[in-house]
Amino acid sequence: NGFKCHCMSESHQRQLLLASENPQQFMDYFSEEFRNDFLELLRRRFGTKRVHNNIVYNEYISHREHIHMNATQWETLTDFTKWLGREGLCKVDETPKGWYIQYIDRDPETIRRQQEQERKKKQDLDDEEKTAKFIEQQVRRGLEGKELEMPVYTELNRENEEEKVTFNLNKGASTSIAASSKTSSVLGQNALKMVEGAVKRKESAHSSSQPKEKKKKSALDEIMELEEEKKRTARRDYWLQPEIIVKIVTKKLGEKYHKKKAVVKEVIDKYTAVVKVIDSGDKLKLDQTHLETVIPAPGKKVMVLNGGYRGNEGILESINEKRFSVTITIDSGPLKGRRVEDIPYEDVSKLT
């Protein structure tokens, strides 16, 4: 033990001599290590969420191997926070409770995914506008094609004041028949013509209403189909689900985990997942931007992760490489047996 302490004392003195010869070199080295480790913890643990700088620093120094701030070029955590804001590495703002920081993710893959999500949101808005215009056109067409039949009123004239007027109400149709001993035949013919005209109007109204009803039904069917299509294409900006198999695409963890497959064990705050690497059994906490879905061979089970069929399990039927999409058959829930085509690769993943 004495020999060991003696050797360690000499090693420590040697390090102090080296540091005294070029103190700025060691200061820059420790500052860079502190900055890289701090930002990596902020990115991995909190992502792009706004968080108090003390919370991040306390979690950072809880690891003994990390470099403390007193060995860096920054005297206080506030100075370091302001420096992060000036360098454009984080968004910083001061509040009565202290300084808050928000990591700015400039990873090209993350930017590409964000642009893709914005494009899909814009496409969904365009689909909603098209649906609204289609419904408006159907309503306008229905109003234009509707013909209102106005009742025709005829004046009841009597040639003789002594004639008696009788009304016969038969099945909702009102007819007027003026009978008299002298003009009974004439009035009878007029009444018969009135009844025949009423029957013809009723039949023509009934026949004209039939195609209108069919037209309304077909328009309603089309609207329902558009609503179902809208529901099917509804998307969200998060897609992680437990018990799916994913692939690690980030290189920041080294080649040990790059392109390795893992199983999602737990989803935290919708955008972060605890995954278990299949090969090594290691558990990692990763953001969804560092993961991508896995498409199995046809016949295997998959889960829909986005769109109107989100959360449904199914069987992979075929893969369309030209359209980067798949076709599945849902095998559970109320939609069991439904065949869904053209689901993008990123909206389905293999199930364990």
Short mmCIF file of C-alpha atoms in Angstrom, two decimals:
data_model
loop_
_atom_site.label_atom_id
_atom_site.label_comp_id
_atom_site.label_asym_id
_atom_site.label_seq_id
_atom_site.Cartn_x
_atom_site.Cartn_y
_atom_site.Cartn_z
CA ASN A 1 0.00 0.00 0.00
CA GLY A 2 2.82 2.38 0.78
CA PHE A 3 4.44 1.64 -2.57
CA LYS A 4 1.11 2.21 -4.33
CA CYS A 5 0.51 5.53 -2.56
CA HIS A 6 4.07 6.56 -3.39
CA CYS A 7 3.54 5.79 -7.08
CA MET A 8 0.22 7.60 -7.17
CA SER A 9 1.78 10.62 -5.47
CA GLU A 10 4.52 10.73 -8.09
CA SER A 11 1.95 10.35 -10.90
CA HIS A 12 -0.11 13.18 -9.46
CA GLN A 13 2.93 15.42 -9.21
CA ARG A 14 3.84 14.57 -12.80
CA GLN A 15 0.35 15.60 -13.96
CA LEU A 16 0.60 18.86 -12.05
CA LEU A 17 3.94 19.62 -13.71
CA LEU A 18 2.50 18.90 -17.16
CA ALA A 19 -0.51 21.09 -16.45
CA SER A 20 1.68 23.93 -15.19
CA GLU A 21 3.73 23.86 -18.41
CA ASN A 22 0.67 24.42 -20.65
CA PRO A 23 -2.40 25.19 -18.52
CA GLN A 24 -4.50 26.49 -21.43
CA GLN A 25 -4.22 23.16 -23.28
CA PHE A 26 -5.64 21.26 -20.32
CA MET A 27 -8.32 23.90 -19.75
CA ASP A 28 -9.48 23.65 -23.37
CA TYR A 29 -9.50 19.86 -23.20
CA PHE A 30 -11.59 19.75 -20.02
CA SER A 31 -13.94 22.46 -21.33
CA GLU A 32 -14.56 20.53 -24.54
CA GLU A 33 -15.19 17.28 -22.65
CA PHE A 34 -17.59 19.03 -20.27
CA ARG A 35 -19.47 20.69 -23.13
CA ASN A 36 -19.79 17.48 -25.18
CA ASP A 37 -20.93 15.34 -22.24
CA PHE A 38 -23.38 18.00 -21.02
CA LEU A 39 -24.98 18.43 -24.44
CA GLU A 40 -25.13 14.67 -25.01
CA LEU A 41 -26.96 14.21 -21.69
CA LEU A 42 -29.32 17.08 -22.52
CA ARG A 43 -30.09 15.64 -25.98
CA ARG A 44 -30.48 12.05 -24.85
CA ARG A 45 -32.35 12.69 -21.61
CA PHE A 46 -34.58 15.67 -22.43
CA GLY A 47 -34.50 15.92 -26.23
CA THR A 48 -35.74 19.29 -27.45
CA LYS A 49 -37.83 20.02 -24.35
CA ARG A 50 -37.36 23.22 -22.35
CA VAL A 51 -35.77 22.38 -18.99
CA HIS A 52 -34.11 24.21 -16.08
CA ASN A 53 -30.31 24.22 -16.39
CA ASN A 54 -29.83 23.15 -12.74
CA ILE A 55 -31.82 19.97 -13.33
CA VAL A 56 -29.54 18.97 -16.20
CA TYR A 57 -26.35 19.88 -14.31
CA ASN A 58 -27.34 17.98 -11.15
CA GLU A 59 -28.03 14.87 -13.21
CA TYR A 60 -24.74 15.40 -15.06
CA ILE A 61 -22.56 15.59 -11.92
CA SER A 62 -24.29 12.56 -10.39
CA HIS A 63 -21.92 10.48 -12.55
CA ARG A 64 -18.50 10.46 -10.92
CA GLU A 65 -16.56 10.09 -14.14
CA HIS A 66 -17.88 13.37 -15.55
CA ILE A 67 -15.75 16.52 -15.48
CA HIS A 68 -16.91 19.23 -13.08
CA MET A 69 -17.29 22.86 -14.04
CA ASN A 70 -14.43 24.08 -11.81
CA ALA A 71 -12.02 22.43 -14.27
CA THR A 72 -13.39 24.32 -17.27
CA GLN A 73 -13.23 27.85 -18.67
CA TRP A 74 -16.66 28.71 -17.25
CA GLU A 75 -16.84 29.92 -13.68
CA THR A 76 -20.55 29.44 -13.12
CA LEU A 77 -23.42 27.49 -14.64
CA THR A 78 -25.03 30.78 -15.70
CA ASP A 79 -21.93 31.69 -17.72
CA PHE A 80 -22.01 28.32 -19.41
CA THR A 81 -25.75 28.67 -20.16
CA LYS A 82 -25.23 32.10 -21.74
CA TRP A 83 -22.36 30.69 -23.81
CA LEU A 84 -24.63 27.92 -25.12
CA GLY A 85 -27.09 30.57 -26.24
CA ARG A 86 -24.45 32.73 -27.93
CA GLU A 87 -23.01 29.75 -29.81
CA GLY A 88 -26.46 28.74 -31.04
CA LEU A 89 -26.26 25.29 -29.44
CA CYS A 90 -29.35 25.82 -27.28
CA LYS A 91 -32.25 28.21 -26.85
CA VAL A 92 -31.86 29.93 -23.47
CA ASP A 93 -34.14 32.28 -21.56
CA GLU A 94 -34.04 33.78 -18.08
CA THR A 95 -37.06 33.61 -15.78
CA PRO A 96 -37.66 34.52 -12.11
CA LYS A 97 -36.99 30.84 -11.35
CA GLY A 98 -33.64 30.85 -13.15
CA TRP A 99 -32.25 29.98 -16.56
CA TYR A 100 -33.98 27.49 -18.89
CA ILE A 101 -32.33 25.77 -21.84
CA GLN A 102 -33.69 23.92 -24.87
CA TYR A 103 -31.50 21.73 -27.07
CA ILE A 104 -31.41 22.54 -30.80
CA ASP A 105 -31.22 19.31 -32.79
CA ARG A 106 -29.37 19.89 -36.07
CA ASP A 107 -29.06 16.23 -37.00
CA PRO A 108 -29.73 15.93 -40.80
CA GLU A 109 -31.94 12.90 -40.23
CA THR A 110 -34.03 14.81 -37.69
CA ILE A 111 -34.40 17.78 -40.04
CA ARG A 112 -35.44 15.44 -42.86
CA ARG A 113 -38.08 13.80 -40.66
CA GLN A 114 -39.42 17.19 -39.56
CA GLN A 115 -39.73 18.33 -43.16
CA GLU A 116 -41.51 15.09 -44.03
CA GLN A 117 -43.95 15.59 -41.15
CA GLU A 118 -44.66 19.16 -42.24
CA ARG A 119 -45.28 17.98 -45.79
CA LYS A 120 -47.73 15.33 -44.60
CA LYS A 121 -49.54 17.85 -42.37
CA LYS A 122 -49.93 20.17 -45.34
CA GLN A 123 -51.24 17.29 -47.43
CA ASP A 124 -53.79 16.44 -44.71
CA LEU A 125 -54.97 20.08 -44.66
CA ASP A 126 -55.35 20.00 -48.46
CA ASP A 127 -57.43 16.81 -48.17
CA GLU A 128 -59.68 18.46 -45.59
CA GLU A 129 -60.23 21.45 -47.88
CA LYS A 130 -61.06 19.14 -50.79
CA THR A 131 -63.57 17.26 -48.62
CA ALA A 132 -65.22 20.50 -47.48
CA LYS A 133 -65.49 21.75 -51.08
CA PHE A 134 -66.95 18.41 -52.21
CA ILE A 135 -69.62 18.51 -49.49
CA GLU A 136 -70.45 22.11 -50.39
CA GLN A 137 -70.85 21.17 -54.05
CA GLN A 138 -73.15 18.25 -53.16
CA VAL A 139 -75.34 20.49 -51.01
CA ARG A 140 -75.51 23.17 -53.74
CA ARG A 141 -76.32 20.54 -56.37
CA GLY A 142 -79.09 19.12 -54.18
CA LEU A 143 -80.61 22.56 -53.66
CA GLU A 144 -80.47 23.37 -57.38
CA GLY A 145 -82.05 20.07 -58.43
CA LYS A 146 -84.91 20.34 -55.94
CA GLU A 147 -88.10 21.47 -57.64
CA LEU A 148 -90.77 22.87 -55.42
CA GLU A 149 -94.25 22.03 -56.67
CA MET A 150 -96.65 24.85 -55.92
CA PRO A 151 -100.29 23.88 -55.46
CA VAL A 152 -102.65 24.96 -58.25
CA TYR A 153 -105.79 26.64 -57.02
CA THR A 154 -108.91 26.82 -59.25
CA GLU A 155 -111.89 28.98 -58.72
CA LEU A 156 -115.14 27.20 -57.91
CA ASN A 157 -117.87 28.68 -60.02
CA ARG A 158 -121.56 27.85 -59.99
CA GLU A 159 -123.75 28.57 -62.95
CA ASN A 160 -126.91 28.39 -60.82
CA GLU A 161 -127.19 29.74 -57.30
CA GLU A 162 -129.53 26.87 -56.40
CA GLU A 163 -126.92 24.22 -57.12
CA LYS A 164 -125.59 22.28 -54.17
CA VAL A 165 -121.86 21.81 -53.66
CA THR A 166 -120.59 18.56 -52.06
CA PHE A 167 -117.02 17.59 -51.07
CA ASN A 168 -115.73 14.02 -51.16
CA LEU A 169 -112.51 13.40 -49.12
CA ASN A 170 -110.95 10.19 -50.37
CA LYS A 171 -107.45 9.03 -49.20
CA GLY A 172 -106.20 12.50 -48.49
CA ALA A 173 -107.14 13.85 -51.93
CA SER A 174 -109.75 16.61 -51.83
CA THR A 175 -112.04 17.00 -54.78
CA SER A 176 -114.96 19.23 -55.31
CA ILE A 177 -118.03 18.01 -57.20
CA ALA A 178 -120.90 20.28 -57.91
CA ALA A 179 -124.02 18.31 -58.56
CA SER A 180 -127.31 19.44 -59.84
CA SER A 181 -130.08 17.92 -61.80
CA LYS A 182 -129.30 19.96 -64.90
CA THR A 183 -125.48 19.99 -65.03
CA SER A 184 -124.53 16.80 -63.16
CA SER A 185 -122.81 15.25 -66.16
CA VAL A 186 -120.67 18.33 -66.83
CA LEU A 187 -119.62 18.71 -63.21
CA GLY A 188 -118.93 14.98 -62.98
CA GLN A 189 -116.57 15.14 -65.92
CA ASN A 190 -114.81 18.17 -64.43
CA ALA A 191 -114.42 16.40 -61.09
CA LEU A 192 -113.04 13.31 -62.80
CA LYS A 193 -110.47 15.42 -64.62
CA MET A 194 -109.44 17.05 -61.36
CA VAL A 195 -108.97 13.68 -59.67
CA GLU A 196 -106.97 12.35 -62.61
CA GLY A 197 -104.77 15.48 -62.58
CA ALA A 198 -104.14 15.09 -58.84
CA VAL A 199 -103.22 11.43 -59.28
CA LYS A 200 -100.87 12.26 -62.16
CA ARG A 201 -99.17 14.99 -60.10
CA LYS A 202 -98.79 12.59 -57.20
CA GLU A 203 -97.31 9.88 -59.42
CA SER A 204 -94.96 12.33 -61.13
CA ALA A 205 -93.82 13.68 -57.74
CA HIS A 206 -93.28 10.14 -56.48
CA SER A 207 -91.31 9.15 -59.58
CA SER A 208 -89.21 12.31 -59.46
CA SER A 209 -88.43 11.78 -55.77
CA GLN A 210 -87.03 8.31 -56.34
CA PRO A 211 -83.93 9.32 -58.35
CA LYS A 212 -83.36 12.17 -55.90
CA GLU A 213 -83.28 9.72 -53.03
CA LYS A 214 -80.87 7.52 -54.94
CA LYS A 215 -78.76 10.56 -55.75
CA LYS A 216 -78.67 11.58 -52.09
CA LYS A 217 -77.67 8.07 -51.06
CA SER A 218 -74.84 7.94 -53.57
CA ALA A 219 -73.57 11.35 -52.46
CA LEU A 220 -73.76 10.25 -48.83
CA ASP A 221 -71.81 7.12 -49.67
CA GLU A 222 -69.14 9.20 -51.35
CA ILE A 223 -68.93 11.53 -48.35
CA MET A 224 -68.63 8.56 -46.00
CA GLU A 225 -65.87 7.13 -48.16
CA LEU A 226 -64.03 10.44 -48.09
CA GLU A 227 -64.40 10.63 -44.30
CA GLU A 228 -63.04 7.11 -44.00
CA GLU A 229 -60.13 8.05 -46.25
CA LYS A 230 -59.50 11.15 -44.16
CA LYS A 231 -59.51 9.03 -41.00
CA ARG A 232 -57.16 6.56 -42.62
CA THR A 233 -54.70 9.29 -43.53
CA ALA A 234 -54.88 11.10 -40.16
CA ARG A 235 -51.34 11.30 -38.82
CA ARG A 236 -49.49 12.20 -35.64
CA ASP A 237 -45.90 13.26 -35.07
CA TYR A 238 -45.17 10.33 -32.72
CA TRP A 239 -45.32 6.63 -33.55
CA LEU A 240 -43.60 4.54 -30.85
CA GLN A 241 -45.49 1.51 -29.51
CA PRO A 242 -44.46 -1.19 -27.01
CA GLU A 243 -43.41 -4.65 -28.23
CA ILE A 244 -42.44 -3.57 -31.74
CA ILE A 245 -39.04 -4.24 -33.30
CA VAL A 246 -37.05 -1.18 -34.39
CA LYS A 247 -33.62 -0.43 -35.82
CA ILE A 248 -31.11 1.95 -34.19
CA VAL A 249 -29.96 4.44 -36.84
CA THR A 250 -27.96 6.97 -34.82
CA LYS A 251 -24.14 6.79 -34.95
CA LYS A 252 -23.62 8.79 -31.77
CA LEU A 253 -23.64 5.62 -29.65
CA GLY A 254 -20.82 4.10 -31.68
CA GLU A 255 -20.65 1.20 -34.09
CA LYS A 256 -21.64 -1.20 -31.32
CA TYR A 257 -25.31 -0.20 -31.59
CA HIS A 258 -25.50 1.29 -35.10
CA LYS A 259 -27.95 -0.63 -37.34
CA LYS A 260 -28.76 -3.04 -34.50
CA LYS A 261 -32.31 -4.24 -33.97
CA ALA A 262 -34.05 -3.75 -30.64
CA VAL A 263 -37.42 -4.30 -28.96
CA VAL A 264 -39.36 -1.35 -27.54
CA LYS A 265 -40.00 -2.15 -23.88
CA GLU A 266 -41.45 1.15 -22.67
CA VAL A 267 -42.64 4.42 -24.23
CA ILE A 268 -41.94 7.63 -22.27
CA ASP A 269 -43.62 10.95 -23.10
CA LYS A 270 -44.71 9.63 -26.54
CA TYR A 271 -41.36 10.48 -28.21
CA THR A 272 -38.84 8.50 -26.13
CA ALA A 273 -38.52 4.74 -25.73
CA VAL A 274 -36.56 2.29 -23.58
CA VAL A 275 -35.35 -0.37 -25.99
CA LYS A 276 -33.57 -3.69 -25.45
CA VAL A 277 -30.93 -4.59 -28.01
CA ILE A 278 -31.65 -8.08 -29.34
CA ASP A 279 -28.02 -9.16 -29.79
CA SER A 280 -26.47 -7.94 -26.53
CA GLY A 281 -29.50 -7.48 -24.29
CA ASP A 282 -28.39 -3.91 -23.41
CA LYS A 283 -31.10 -1.43 -22.54
CA LEU A 284 -30.97 2.08 -24.03
CA LYS A 285 -33.14 5.16 -23.76
CA LEU A 286 -33.50 6.74 -27.21
CA ASP A 287 -35.56 9.35 -28.99
CA GLN A 288 -37.78 8.22 -31.88
CA THR A 289 -35.60 10.21 -34.31
CA HIS A 290 -32.78 7.74 -33.60
CA LEU A 291 -34.96 4.75 -34.48
CA GLU A 292 -36.73 3.50 -37.56
CA THR A 293 -39.31 0.81 -38.26
CA VAL A 294 -38.52 -2.74 -39.40
CA ILE A 295 -40.45 -4.36 -42.28
CA PRO A 296 -40.59 -8.18 -41.96
CA ALA A 297 -41.12 -10.78 -44.64
CA PRO A 298 -44.69 -11.33 -45.95
CA GLY A 299 -46.77 -13.47 -43.65
CA LYS A 300 -45.33 -11.99 -40.45
CA LYS A 301 -47.25 -9.95 -37.87
CA VAL A 302 -46.97 -6.16 -37.88
CA MET A 303 -48.52 -3.23 -36.03
CA VAL A 304 -49.82 -0.03 -37.64
CA LEU A 305 -48.10 2.93 -35.95
CA ASN A 306 -49.71 5.92 -37.65
CA GLY A 307 -52.76 6.95 -39.64
CA GLY A 308 -56.40 6.00 -39.16
CA TYR A 309 -55.58 2.33 -38.47
CA ARG A 310 -53.06 3.18 -35.72
CA GLY A 311 -52.78 0.49 -33.04
CA ASN A 312 -54.23 -2.34 -35.18
CA GLU A 313 -52.28 -5.57 -35.60
CA GLY A 314 -52.21 -7.32 -38.94
CA ILE A 315 -50.49 -9.77 -41.25
CA LEU A 316 -48.12 -8.41 -43.90
CA GLU A 317 -49.48 -9.48 -47.29
CA SER A 318 -47.08 -7.85 -49.77
CA ILE A 319 -44.40 -5.18 -50.17
CA ASN A 320 -44.50 -2.53 -52.91
CA GLU A 321 -40.87 -1.43 -53.31
CA LYS A 322 -41.66 1.15 -56.00
CA ARG A 323 -44.18 2.99 -53.79
CA PHE A 324 -42.31 2.29 -50.53
CA SER A 325 -45.49 0.88 -49.04
CA VAL A 326 -47.01 -2.39 -47.84
CA THR A 327 -50.37 -4.16 -47.88
CA ILE A 328 -51.69 -5.77 -44.70
CA THR A 329 -54.78 -7.62 -43.51
CA ILE A 330 -56.01 -6.62 -40.07
CA ASP A 331 -56.43 -9.71 -37.87
CA SER A 332 -57.79 -8.26 -34.63
CA GLY A 333 -60.45 -5.88 -33.36
CA PRO A 334 -63.65 -4.73 -35.08
CA LEU A 335 -61.83 -4.26 -38.41
CA LYS A 336 -60.62 -7.87 -38.52
CA GLY A 337 -60.36 -9.13 -42.09
CA ARG A 338 -60.07 -5.70 -43.70
CA ARG A 339 -57.35 -5.41 -46.35
CA VAL A 340 -55.47 -2.11 -46.26
CA GLU A 341 -53.18 -1.10 -49.13
CA ASP A 342 -50.44 1.51 -49.63
CA ILE A 343 -49.38 1.94 -46.00
CA PRO A 344 -45.98 3.73 -45.94
CA TYR A 345 -42.96 1.86 -44.61
CA GLU A 346 -42.61 4.18 -41.62
CA ASP A 347 -46.22 3.53 -40.49
CA VAL A 348 -45.79 -0.21 -39.75
CA SER A 349 -43.23 -2.25 -37.88
CA LYS A 350 -42.61 -5.87 -37.04
CA LEU A 351 -44.11 -7.29 -33.85
CA THR A 352 -42.21 -9.47 -31.40
#
